[in-house]
Every structure is written in C-alpha cells, then in structure tokens.
Coordinates of C-alpha atoms and ligand atoms in Angstrom, one line a residue:
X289 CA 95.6 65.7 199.4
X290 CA 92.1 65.8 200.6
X291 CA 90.9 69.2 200.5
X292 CA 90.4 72.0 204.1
X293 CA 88.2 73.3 202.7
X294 CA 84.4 72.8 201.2
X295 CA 81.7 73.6 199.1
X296 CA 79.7 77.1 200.5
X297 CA 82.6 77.4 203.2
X298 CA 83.0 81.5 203.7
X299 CA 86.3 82.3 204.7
X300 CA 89.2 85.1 204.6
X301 CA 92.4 84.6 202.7
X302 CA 95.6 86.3 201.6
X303 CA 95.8 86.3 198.1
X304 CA 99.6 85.7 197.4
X305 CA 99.6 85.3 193.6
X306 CA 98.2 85.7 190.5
X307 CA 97.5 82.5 187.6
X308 CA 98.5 82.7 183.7
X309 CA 94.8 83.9 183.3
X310 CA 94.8 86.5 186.0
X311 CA 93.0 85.1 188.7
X312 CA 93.8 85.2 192.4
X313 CA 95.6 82.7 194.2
X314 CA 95.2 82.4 197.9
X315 CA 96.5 78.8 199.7
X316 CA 94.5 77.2 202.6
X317 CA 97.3 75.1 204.2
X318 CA 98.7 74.7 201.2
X319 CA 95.5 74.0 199.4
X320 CA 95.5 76.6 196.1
X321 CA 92.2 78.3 195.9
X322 CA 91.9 80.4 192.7
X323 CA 89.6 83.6 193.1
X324 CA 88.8 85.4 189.9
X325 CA 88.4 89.0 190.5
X326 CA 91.4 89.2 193.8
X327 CA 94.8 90.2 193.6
X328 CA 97.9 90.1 194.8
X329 CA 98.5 91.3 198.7
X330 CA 94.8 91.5 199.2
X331 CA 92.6 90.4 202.1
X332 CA 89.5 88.9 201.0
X333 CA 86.3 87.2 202.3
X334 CA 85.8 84.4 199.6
X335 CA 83.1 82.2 199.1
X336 CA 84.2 78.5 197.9
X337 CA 82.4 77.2 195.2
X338 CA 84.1 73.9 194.1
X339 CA 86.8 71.7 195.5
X340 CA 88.7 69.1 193.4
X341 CA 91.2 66.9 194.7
X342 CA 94.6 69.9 194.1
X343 CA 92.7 72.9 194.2
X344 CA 89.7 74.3 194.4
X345 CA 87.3 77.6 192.9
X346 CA 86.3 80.3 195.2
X347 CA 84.1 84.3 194.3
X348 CA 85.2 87.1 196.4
X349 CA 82.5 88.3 198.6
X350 CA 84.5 91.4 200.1
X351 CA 87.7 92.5 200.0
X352 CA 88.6 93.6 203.3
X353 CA 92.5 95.2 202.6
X354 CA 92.3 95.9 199.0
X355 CA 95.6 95.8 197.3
X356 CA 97.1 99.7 196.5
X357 CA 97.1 98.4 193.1
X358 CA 93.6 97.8 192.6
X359 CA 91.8 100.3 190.3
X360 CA 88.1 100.9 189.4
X361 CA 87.6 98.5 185.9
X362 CA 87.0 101.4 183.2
X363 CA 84.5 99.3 181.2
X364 CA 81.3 98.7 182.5
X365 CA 81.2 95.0 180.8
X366 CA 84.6 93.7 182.6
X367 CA 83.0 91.8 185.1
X368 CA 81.1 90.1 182.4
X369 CA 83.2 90.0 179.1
X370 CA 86.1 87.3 178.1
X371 CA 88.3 90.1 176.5
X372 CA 90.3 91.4 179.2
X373 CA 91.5 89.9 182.6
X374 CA 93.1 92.5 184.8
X375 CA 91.5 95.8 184.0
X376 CA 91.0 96.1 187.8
X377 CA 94.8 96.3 188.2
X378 CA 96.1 99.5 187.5
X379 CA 98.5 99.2 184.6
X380 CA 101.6 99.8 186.3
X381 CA 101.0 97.0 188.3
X382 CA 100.1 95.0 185.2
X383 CA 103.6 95.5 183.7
X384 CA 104.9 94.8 187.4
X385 CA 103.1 91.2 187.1
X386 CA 104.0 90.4 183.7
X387 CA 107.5 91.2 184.2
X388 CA 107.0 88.8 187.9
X389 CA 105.5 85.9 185.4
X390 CA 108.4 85.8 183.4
X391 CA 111.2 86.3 186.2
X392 CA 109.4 83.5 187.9
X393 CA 109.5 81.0 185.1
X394 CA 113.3 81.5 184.7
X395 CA 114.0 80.9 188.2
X396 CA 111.2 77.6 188.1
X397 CA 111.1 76.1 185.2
X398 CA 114.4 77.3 183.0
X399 CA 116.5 77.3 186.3
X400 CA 118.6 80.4 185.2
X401 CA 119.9 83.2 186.6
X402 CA 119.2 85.9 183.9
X403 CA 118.1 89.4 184.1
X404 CA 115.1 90.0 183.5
X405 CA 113.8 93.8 182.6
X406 CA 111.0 96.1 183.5
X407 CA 108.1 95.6 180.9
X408 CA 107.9 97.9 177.6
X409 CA 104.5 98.3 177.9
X410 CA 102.3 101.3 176.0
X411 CA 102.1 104.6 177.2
X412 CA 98.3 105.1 175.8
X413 CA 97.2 101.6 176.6
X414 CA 93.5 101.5 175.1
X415 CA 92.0 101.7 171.4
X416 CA 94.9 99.2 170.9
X417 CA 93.6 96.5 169.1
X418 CA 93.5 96.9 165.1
X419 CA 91.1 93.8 164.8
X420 CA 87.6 93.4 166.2
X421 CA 85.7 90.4 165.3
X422 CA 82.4 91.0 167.1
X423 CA 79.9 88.0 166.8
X424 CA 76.3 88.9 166.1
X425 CA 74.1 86.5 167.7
X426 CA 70.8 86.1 170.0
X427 CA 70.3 86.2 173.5
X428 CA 66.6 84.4 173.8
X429 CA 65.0 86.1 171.2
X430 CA 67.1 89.5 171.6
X431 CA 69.2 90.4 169.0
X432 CA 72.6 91.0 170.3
X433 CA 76.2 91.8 169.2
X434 CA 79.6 92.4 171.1
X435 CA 82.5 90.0 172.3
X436 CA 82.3 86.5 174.1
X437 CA 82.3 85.8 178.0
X438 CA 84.9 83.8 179.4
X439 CA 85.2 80.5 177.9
X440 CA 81.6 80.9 176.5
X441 CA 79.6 81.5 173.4
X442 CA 77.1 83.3 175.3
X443 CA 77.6 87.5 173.9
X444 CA 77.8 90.1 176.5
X445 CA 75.6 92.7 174.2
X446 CA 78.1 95.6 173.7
X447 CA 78.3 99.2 172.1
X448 CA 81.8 100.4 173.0
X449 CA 85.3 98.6 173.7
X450 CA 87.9 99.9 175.0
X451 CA 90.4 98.7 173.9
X452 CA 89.4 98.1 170.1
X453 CA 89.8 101.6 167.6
X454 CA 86.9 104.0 167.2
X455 CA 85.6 102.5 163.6
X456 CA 85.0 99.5 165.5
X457 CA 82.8 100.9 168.3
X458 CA 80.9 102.7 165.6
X459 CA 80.2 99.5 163.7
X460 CA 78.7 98.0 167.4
X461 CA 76.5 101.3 168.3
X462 CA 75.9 102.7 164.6
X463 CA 75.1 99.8 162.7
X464 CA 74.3 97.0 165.0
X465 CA 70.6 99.0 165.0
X466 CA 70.1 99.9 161.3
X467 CA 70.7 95.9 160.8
X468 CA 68.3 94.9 162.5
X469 CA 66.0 97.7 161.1
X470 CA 66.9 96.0 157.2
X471 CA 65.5 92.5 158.8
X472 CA 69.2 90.8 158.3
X473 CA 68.7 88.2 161.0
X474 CA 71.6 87.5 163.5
X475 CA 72.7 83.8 163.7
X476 CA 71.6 81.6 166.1
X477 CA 74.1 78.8 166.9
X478 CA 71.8 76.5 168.7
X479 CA 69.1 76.4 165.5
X480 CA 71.7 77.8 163.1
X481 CA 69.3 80.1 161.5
X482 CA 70.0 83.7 160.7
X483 CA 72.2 85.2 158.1
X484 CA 74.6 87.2 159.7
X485 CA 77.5 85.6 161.8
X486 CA 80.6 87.9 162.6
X487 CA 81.2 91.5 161.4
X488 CA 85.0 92.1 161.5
X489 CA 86.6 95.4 161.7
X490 CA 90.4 95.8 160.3
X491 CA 92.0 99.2 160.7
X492 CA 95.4 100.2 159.6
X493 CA 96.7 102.5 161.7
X494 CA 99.9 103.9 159.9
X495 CA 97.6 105.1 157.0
X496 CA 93.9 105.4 158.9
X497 CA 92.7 102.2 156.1
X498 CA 89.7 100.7 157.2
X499 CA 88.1 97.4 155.9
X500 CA 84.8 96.0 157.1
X501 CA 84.1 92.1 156.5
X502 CA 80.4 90.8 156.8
X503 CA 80.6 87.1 157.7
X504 CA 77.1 85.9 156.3
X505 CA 75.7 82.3 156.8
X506 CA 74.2 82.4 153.0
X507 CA 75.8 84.3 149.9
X508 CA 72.3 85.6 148.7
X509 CA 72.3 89.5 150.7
X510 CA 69.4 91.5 149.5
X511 CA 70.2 94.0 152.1
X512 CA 74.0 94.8 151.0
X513 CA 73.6 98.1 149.2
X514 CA 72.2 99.5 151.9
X515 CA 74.7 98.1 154.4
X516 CA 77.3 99.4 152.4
X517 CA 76.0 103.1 152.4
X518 CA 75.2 102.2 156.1
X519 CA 78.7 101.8 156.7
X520 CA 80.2 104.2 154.4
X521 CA 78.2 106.9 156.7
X522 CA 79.4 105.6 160.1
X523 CA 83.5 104.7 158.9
X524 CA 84.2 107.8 156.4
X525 CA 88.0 106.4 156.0
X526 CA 86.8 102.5 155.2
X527 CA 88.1 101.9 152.1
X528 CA 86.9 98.3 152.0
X529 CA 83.7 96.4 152.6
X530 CA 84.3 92.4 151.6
X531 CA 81.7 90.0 152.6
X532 CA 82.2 86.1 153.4
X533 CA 80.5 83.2 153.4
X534 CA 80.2 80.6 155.5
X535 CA 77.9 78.6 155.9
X536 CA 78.9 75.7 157.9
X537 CA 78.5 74.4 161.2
X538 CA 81.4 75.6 163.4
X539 CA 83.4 78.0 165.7
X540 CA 85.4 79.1 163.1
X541 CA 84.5 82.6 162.1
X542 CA 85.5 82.2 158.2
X543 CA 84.2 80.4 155.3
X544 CA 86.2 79.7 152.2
X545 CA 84.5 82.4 150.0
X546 CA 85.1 85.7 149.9
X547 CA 83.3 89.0 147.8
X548 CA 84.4 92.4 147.6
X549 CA 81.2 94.8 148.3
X550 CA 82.5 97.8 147.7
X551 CA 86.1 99.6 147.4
X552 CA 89.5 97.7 147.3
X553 CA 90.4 94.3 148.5
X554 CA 92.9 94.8 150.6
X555 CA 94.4 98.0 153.3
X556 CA 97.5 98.9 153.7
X557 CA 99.6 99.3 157.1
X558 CA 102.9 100.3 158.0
X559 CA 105.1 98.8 160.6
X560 CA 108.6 100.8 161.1
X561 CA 109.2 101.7 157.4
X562 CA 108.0 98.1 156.2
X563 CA 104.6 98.3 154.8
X564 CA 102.0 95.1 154.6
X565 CA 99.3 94.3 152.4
X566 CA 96.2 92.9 154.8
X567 CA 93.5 91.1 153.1
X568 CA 90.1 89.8 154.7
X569 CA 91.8 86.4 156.2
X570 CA 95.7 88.0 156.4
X571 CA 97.3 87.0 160.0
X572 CA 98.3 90.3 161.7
X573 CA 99.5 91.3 164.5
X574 CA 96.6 93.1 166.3
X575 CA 98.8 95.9 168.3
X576 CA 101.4 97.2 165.7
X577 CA 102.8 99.9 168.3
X578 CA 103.9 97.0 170.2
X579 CA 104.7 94.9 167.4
X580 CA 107.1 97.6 166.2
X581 CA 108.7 97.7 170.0
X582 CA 108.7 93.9 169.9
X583 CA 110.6 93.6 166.8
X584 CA 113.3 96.8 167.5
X585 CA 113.9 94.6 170.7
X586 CA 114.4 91.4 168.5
X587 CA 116.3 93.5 165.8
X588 CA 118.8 94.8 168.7
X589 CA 119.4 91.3 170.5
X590 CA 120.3 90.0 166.9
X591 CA 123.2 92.5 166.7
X592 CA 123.1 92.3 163.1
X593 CA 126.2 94.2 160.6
X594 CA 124.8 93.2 157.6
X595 CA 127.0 90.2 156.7
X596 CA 124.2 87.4 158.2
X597 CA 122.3 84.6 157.4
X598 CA 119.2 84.7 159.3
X599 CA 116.4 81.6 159.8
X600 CA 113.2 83.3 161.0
X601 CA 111.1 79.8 161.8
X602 CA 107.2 80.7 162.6
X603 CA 107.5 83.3 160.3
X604 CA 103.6 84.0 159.8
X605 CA 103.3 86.7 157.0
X606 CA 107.3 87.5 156.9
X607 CA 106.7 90.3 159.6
X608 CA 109.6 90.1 161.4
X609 CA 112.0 88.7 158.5
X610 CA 111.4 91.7 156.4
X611 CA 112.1 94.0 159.8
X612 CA 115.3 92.1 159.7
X613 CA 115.9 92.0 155.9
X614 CA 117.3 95.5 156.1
X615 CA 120.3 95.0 158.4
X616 CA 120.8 91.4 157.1
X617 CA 122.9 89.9 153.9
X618 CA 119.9 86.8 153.5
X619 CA 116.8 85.9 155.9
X620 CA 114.7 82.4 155.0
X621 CA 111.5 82.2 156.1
X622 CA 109.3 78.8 157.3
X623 CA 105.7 79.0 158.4
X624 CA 103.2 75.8 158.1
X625 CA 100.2 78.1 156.7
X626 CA 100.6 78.3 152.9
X627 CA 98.4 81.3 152.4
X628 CA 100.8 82.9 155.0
X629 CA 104.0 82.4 153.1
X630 CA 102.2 83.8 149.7
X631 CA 101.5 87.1 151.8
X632 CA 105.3 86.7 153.1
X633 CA 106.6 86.9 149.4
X634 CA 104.0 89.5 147.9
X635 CA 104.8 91.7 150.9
X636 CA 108.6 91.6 150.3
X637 CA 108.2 91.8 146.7
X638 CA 106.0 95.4 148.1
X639 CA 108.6 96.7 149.8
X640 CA 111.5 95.8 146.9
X641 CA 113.4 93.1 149.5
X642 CA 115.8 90.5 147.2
X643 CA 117.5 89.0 150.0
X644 CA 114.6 86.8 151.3
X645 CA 113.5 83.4 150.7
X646 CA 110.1 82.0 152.0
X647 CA 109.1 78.3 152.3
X648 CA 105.7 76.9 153.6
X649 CA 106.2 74.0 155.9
X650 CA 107.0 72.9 159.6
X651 CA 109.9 74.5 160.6
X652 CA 111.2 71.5 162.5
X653 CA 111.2 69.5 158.8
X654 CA 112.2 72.8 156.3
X655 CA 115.2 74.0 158.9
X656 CA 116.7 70.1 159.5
X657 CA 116.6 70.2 155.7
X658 CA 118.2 73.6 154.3
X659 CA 120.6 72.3 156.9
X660 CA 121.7 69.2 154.9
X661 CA 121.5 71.0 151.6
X662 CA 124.8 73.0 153.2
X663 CA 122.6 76.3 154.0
X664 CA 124.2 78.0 157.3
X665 CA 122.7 80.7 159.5
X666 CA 124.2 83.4 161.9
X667 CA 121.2 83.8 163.8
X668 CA 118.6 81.6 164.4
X669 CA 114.8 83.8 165.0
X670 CA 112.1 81.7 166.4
X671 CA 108.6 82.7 167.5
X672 CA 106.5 79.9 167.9
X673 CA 102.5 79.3 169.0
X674 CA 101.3 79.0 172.8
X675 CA 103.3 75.5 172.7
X676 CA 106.7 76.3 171.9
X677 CA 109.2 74.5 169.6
X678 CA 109.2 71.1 168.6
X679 CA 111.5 69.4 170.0
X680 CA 112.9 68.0 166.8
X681 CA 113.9 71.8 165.8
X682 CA 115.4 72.1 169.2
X683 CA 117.6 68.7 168.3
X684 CA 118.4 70.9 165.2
X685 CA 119.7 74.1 166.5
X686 CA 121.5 71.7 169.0
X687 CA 123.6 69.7 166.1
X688 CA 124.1 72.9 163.6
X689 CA 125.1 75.1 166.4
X690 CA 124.1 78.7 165.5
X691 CA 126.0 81.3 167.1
X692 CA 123.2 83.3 168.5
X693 CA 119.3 82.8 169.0
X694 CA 116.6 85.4 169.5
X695 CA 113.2 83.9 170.8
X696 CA 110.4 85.2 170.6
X697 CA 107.6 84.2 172.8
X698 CA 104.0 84.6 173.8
X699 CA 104.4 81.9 176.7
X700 CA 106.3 82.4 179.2
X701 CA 106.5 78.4 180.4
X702 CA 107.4 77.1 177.1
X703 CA 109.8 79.6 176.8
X704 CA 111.1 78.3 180.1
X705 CA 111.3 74.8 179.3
X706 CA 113.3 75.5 176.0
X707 CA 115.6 77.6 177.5
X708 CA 116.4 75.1 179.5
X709 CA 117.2 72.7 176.9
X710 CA 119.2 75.5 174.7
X711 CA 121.0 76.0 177.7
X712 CA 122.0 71.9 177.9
X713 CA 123.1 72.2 174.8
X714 CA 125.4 74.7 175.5
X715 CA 123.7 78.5 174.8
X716 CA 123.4 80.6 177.6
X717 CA 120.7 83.1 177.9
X718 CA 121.9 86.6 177.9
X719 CA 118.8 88.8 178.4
X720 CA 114.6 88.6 179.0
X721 CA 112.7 91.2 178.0
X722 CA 109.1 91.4 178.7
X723 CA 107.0 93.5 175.7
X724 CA 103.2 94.0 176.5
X725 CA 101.5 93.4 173.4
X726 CA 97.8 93.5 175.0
X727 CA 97.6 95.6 178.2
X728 CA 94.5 94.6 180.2
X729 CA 94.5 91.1 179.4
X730 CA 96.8 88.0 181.1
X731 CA 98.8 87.4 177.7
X732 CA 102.7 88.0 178.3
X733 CA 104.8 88.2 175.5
X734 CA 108.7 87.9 175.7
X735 CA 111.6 88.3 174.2
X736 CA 114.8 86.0 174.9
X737 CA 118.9 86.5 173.3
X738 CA 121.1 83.3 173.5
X739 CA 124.5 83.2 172.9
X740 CA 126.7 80.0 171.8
X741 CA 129.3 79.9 175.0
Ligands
SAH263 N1 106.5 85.6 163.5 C1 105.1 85.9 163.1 C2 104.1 84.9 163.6 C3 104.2 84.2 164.9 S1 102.8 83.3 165.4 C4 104.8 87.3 163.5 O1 105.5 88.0 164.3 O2 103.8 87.8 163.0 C5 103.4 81.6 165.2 C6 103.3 81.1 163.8 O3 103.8 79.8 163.8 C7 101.9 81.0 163.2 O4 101.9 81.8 162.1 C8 101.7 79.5 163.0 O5 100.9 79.3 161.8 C9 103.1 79.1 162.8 N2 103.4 77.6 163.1 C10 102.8 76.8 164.0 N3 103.4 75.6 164.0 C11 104.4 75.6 163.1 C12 105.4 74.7 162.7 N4 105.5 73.5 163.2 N5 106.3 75.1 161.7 C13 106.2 76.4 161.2 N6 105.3 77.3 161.6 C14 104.4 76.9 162.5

C-alpha cells in the first residue's frame, strides 16, 4: 500500500479507535495513522510526522469536536512522563475501553461468542501503586529524579505522582534535595559516574509498613547515617531502609548484594486474610486492592468445595495458590524464578498452609511431568507473562483434560489466541471478566473460566 498521506501533511481526521498503548487511531482511506494524545469519536487537526509503508505517526494540533470523554490530565507531567497513557480519559471511559479491548479480541482473534463484563475497576483510582522505583539521574549537569518518558531513559524531574502512595512522593520532594545537599552524586548513564542509581519505595498497605531501598553504584556510603535519619524524618512508619549495590553496566535496576541500613529486612502485607513477607527484590503485585478483586474473581470462577486438586502454573510468589489453598484439598505451584518459589514456601509456611506444594521450573516441563508421575488436577490456574502459554503446556492441558481452567491474563491477544486453541481442544469459554489493575495506564488485565464440554 503506498501511503495518502505524507510527511508535514496537516489534515482533519476521525479518530475511530484506540491502540494497546492508548494512542489514537484515525484511517486515511484505510491508511491507519496513530495519534498519541486523540481519542475515540474525536475530530482532530493532526500533523503527520512519519509514514511507513502500513501506517504512519501523526501529533494533534487541535481537536476540533473533543470526545465527551476527554478530561483535563490531573498531573502536570502526563504529557511528558511514560507512566500513564490515558489520564486524559475520564476513568469511566477508561473501564469502557478496557472492557471494548477485550470484547474485541474475542470476537477477532479467539472467534467466540462469550460475555464479556463491565470492568471492576477502583473506586479511588490514584495513590494506587505500592511500588515506586524512581531513577536518580542527570539532565545535563542538573541533578534530577522522577520516572522515565516513553520508551526513554531521559527523567521527567518529578516531586509528586499520582498514582504512587504518599511515602513515595515524600521520598521525591523531601529527600531528593537533602541528597544532593550530602554531595551523594546521582548516576550518570552515559559516563556511568555517580553513586546513586534508583531509590525504591515499597509500602504495605494492610499494615502501613514501609521499606526504602537505596540502589548505590559502589558499596562504600559515607553519607548513610544521615540518609537514614533523613528518611526516618520524612516516612515516620518506614520500618526498613536496605541498600543495594550494583555496580554494573545495565538497565537493570538491582545488583546482587544487598545491606540492611536500618530496621528489619523485610514488611509485611496483607492480601484478603493471606499475609506476605516482601523483601527488597520480592515480586509483588503493585495494586493489592485490585489484586484481592482479581483473585476473588479467580477464586469464584474456580467454584471450588474443598475436595480439588489445583495446578496454579506462573505462580510467582504463591499469591494466588495460597488465596486458593483455603477452599482447596491440594494446590501445586510452578514458577521459573527460583528465589520466587522460596518466597512461595516461606509465605505458606507464614500463614500455616500444609496442602501446598511449590516447584521452581517452566511450567510447560514441571506440569507434562507431575502428569506422568500419576498427579491429577481439578482445576487448572494459569497466569502467564505478556506472551502467554507455551504451547507445549497448551498440548498438555489438551491430552490430560482438566475439567475446568481459570486464566488469568495481562494480555488480552494472547489470551485470545489460547482461547482459541483451548476451545479446539474441546473447552468452551464460559465468562471474561475485565479487572483494572492500573487505572490511568493502557495495561488490561483479564480474567477467563473454561469448562470441559
Ligand atoms: N501468579 C503470580 C505471578 C504472575 S506473573 C501472581 O499473581 O502474582 C507471571 C509469572 O510467570 C512470573 O512470575 C514469571 O516469572 C513466570 N514465568 C514466566 N515464564 C514461565 C514459564 N515458562 N514457566 C513458569 N513460570 C514462568
């Protein structure tokens, strides 16, 4: 297709769509331009910017009929910052969309006729994030700290977030200062001086724990007494200050070693009644309202009475196998991250579970496997990464033939696609529901129920 339109072309669209990462999508006889900033049932004047071969890139320059969704963007930094996507659309059209992503997925991609329910998204949706990991970098010579620009390294200098907890603005306006007062240098990643890399902020917010982690390039920190004090002022309820090192050359925001400052090693947090030990490095999930919505949803779809075997693959820490542990006779765990499974068993050992087993290694060798050793399961729980499943675990369930599946899913397409094959094989999917685990950005999280038919 050659493209209609050109570089520096000015011209007025209807936007009919939104993409995965929440920008515009208006099509010039058939040509897809994609417009960040526009939305749905808008008219804009746009100004093209690139053309490839499918599609092109064009910037709004006015929107003449704005869309009676669009709000004012509550942070002053959206325009510029990576972290959220769609704060210009109110959030009821937010839930609207995500709920429209996933509907439209099922029709496309899993070509099924399945209902497909209104959102469960957050009635206070801001300060949800328990987890802020704010780079400290430079801008030129200006010390700088806050969150990333879209697909960049380049920090939009920050004091308050929105959507992150209170502890972590007061790290970004209350200490980011004082730091630089003490001389502790920021890193630079271009001449890789400077000592300090990443402060992350963890709070737990059944119990108001807070732990502070200083991600320093060297181990030597003359400075860290009066950091510590520093912090102690600014977070009265942080009951942990760890500092790590790492010292090599990467994106990665974690080195291998890790000291306690001050106070304990790890917080405590509560999900439903099942609490969680977080370390510095611990996976968590970084909105645990939702999580607990996510999982009740999960929990309900697997209709459990007590009498089941349940295989929760992707298991991460055990977070949803020890939600299920209560209302279930056995649940195995598999994850592929070994320090992940250790926090799985120490976490279940915490809350006094005897009816779990957890086993480190791709699901889609470990389930094949338990399989063949005569193990049988019920239910079958999977929530995988962005990709999906492997197809070889899909071959699995195919073969062994559980009676129900609950997936789990923080992409709709994959979801989609697997569907599909689970509905070859001779499943059929009951229900969708759509959770919103992170209001104000484009990520849609799902949750599917399959029955054997
Ligand atoms: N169910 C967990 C985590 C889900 S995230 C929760 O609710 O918290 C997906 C998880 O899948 C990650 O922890 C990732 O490490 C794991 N993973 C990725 N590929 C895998 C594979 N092939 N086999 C098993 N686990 C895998």
């Amino acid at each position: 297709m050659t493209a209609p339109v050109k570089k520096n072309d000015r011209l007025t669209v209807y936007i009919e769509d939104l993409t995965h990462d929440g920008a515009g999508v208006a099509k010039v006889d058939g040509y897809p331009l994609f417009i960040q900033g526009a939305l749905p049932d808008e008219t804009c004047e746009v100004h093209v910017m690139k053309t490839l071969k499918n599609y092109g890139f064009a910037k709004v320059v006015d929107i003449t009929e704005p869309s009676p969704n669009r709000v004012e963007p509550p942070c002053p930094v959206f325009n510029m910052c990576g972290g959220c996507q769609l704060q210009h659309l109110s959030y009821e059209g937010q839930l609207e969309w995500k709920r429209k992503m996933v509907r439209d997925v099922m029709q496309r991609i899993a070509k099924i006729d399945v209902p497909v329910h209104p959102t469960k998204g957050m009635s206070e949706p801001w300060n949800y994030r328990n987890k802020a990991q704010i780079p400290f970098g430079m801008n030129g010579d200006v010390p700088v700290a806050g969150f990333y620009r879209t697909k960049s390294h380049a920090i939009v200098d920050t004091n308050r977030c929105l959507i992150q907890t209170d502890e972590a603005d007061a790290i970004l306006e209350g200490l980011k200062p004082q730091l630089w007062a003490l001389g502790l240098t920021p890193y630079n990643e271009e001449t890789k001086q400077g000592q300090l890399r990443h402060v992350v902020v963890r709070k737990a917010r059944a119990t108001n724990e807070v732990m502070v982690v200083l991600v320093t390039k060297k181990r030597k920190f003359p400075q860290k007494d009066v950091v510590v004090e520093a912090i102690r002022k600014l977070v009265p309820n942080v009951k942990s200050i760890m500092q790590n090192v790492n010292p090599n050359n990467t994106n990665v925001i974690f080195g291998d070693d890790t000291i306690c400052l001050w106070g304990d090693t790890t917080i405590e947090d509560h999900i439903g009644d099942v609490r969680f030990e977080i370390s510095a490095r611990s996976f968590y999930q970084v909105n645990p309202i939702q999580t607990e919505v996510l999982y009740k949803q999960a929990l309900d779809y697997a209709a459990l009475t007590g009498e089941e075997t349940v295989i929760d693959a992707y298991c991460g820490i055990g977070t949803i196998s020890l939600f299920l542990a209560k209302q279930a006779k056995h649940v195995m765990g598999v994850e592929i991250v070994p320090q992940a499974i250790e926090d799985a068993k120490r976490n279940a050992a915490l809350n006094g579970f005897t009816n779990t087993y957890f086993e480190a290694g791709p699901a889609e060798e470990v389930i094949p496997r338990w399989f063949k050793e005569g193990k049988e399961a019920d239910v079958l729980m999977v929530d995988p990464p962005r990709k999906g499943c492997d197809n070889a675990l899909l071959e699995t369930i195919l073969s062994e033939r559980p009676k129900r599946i609950v997936y789990v899913s923080c992409n709709p397409a994959t979801l989609a696609r697997d569907l599909r094959v689970l509905e070859d094989g001779g499943y059929k999917t009951q229900e969708v529901q759509p959770v919103d685990m992170f209001p104000h950005t484009a990520h849609c999280e799902a949750v599917a129920w399959l029955e054997l038919v």
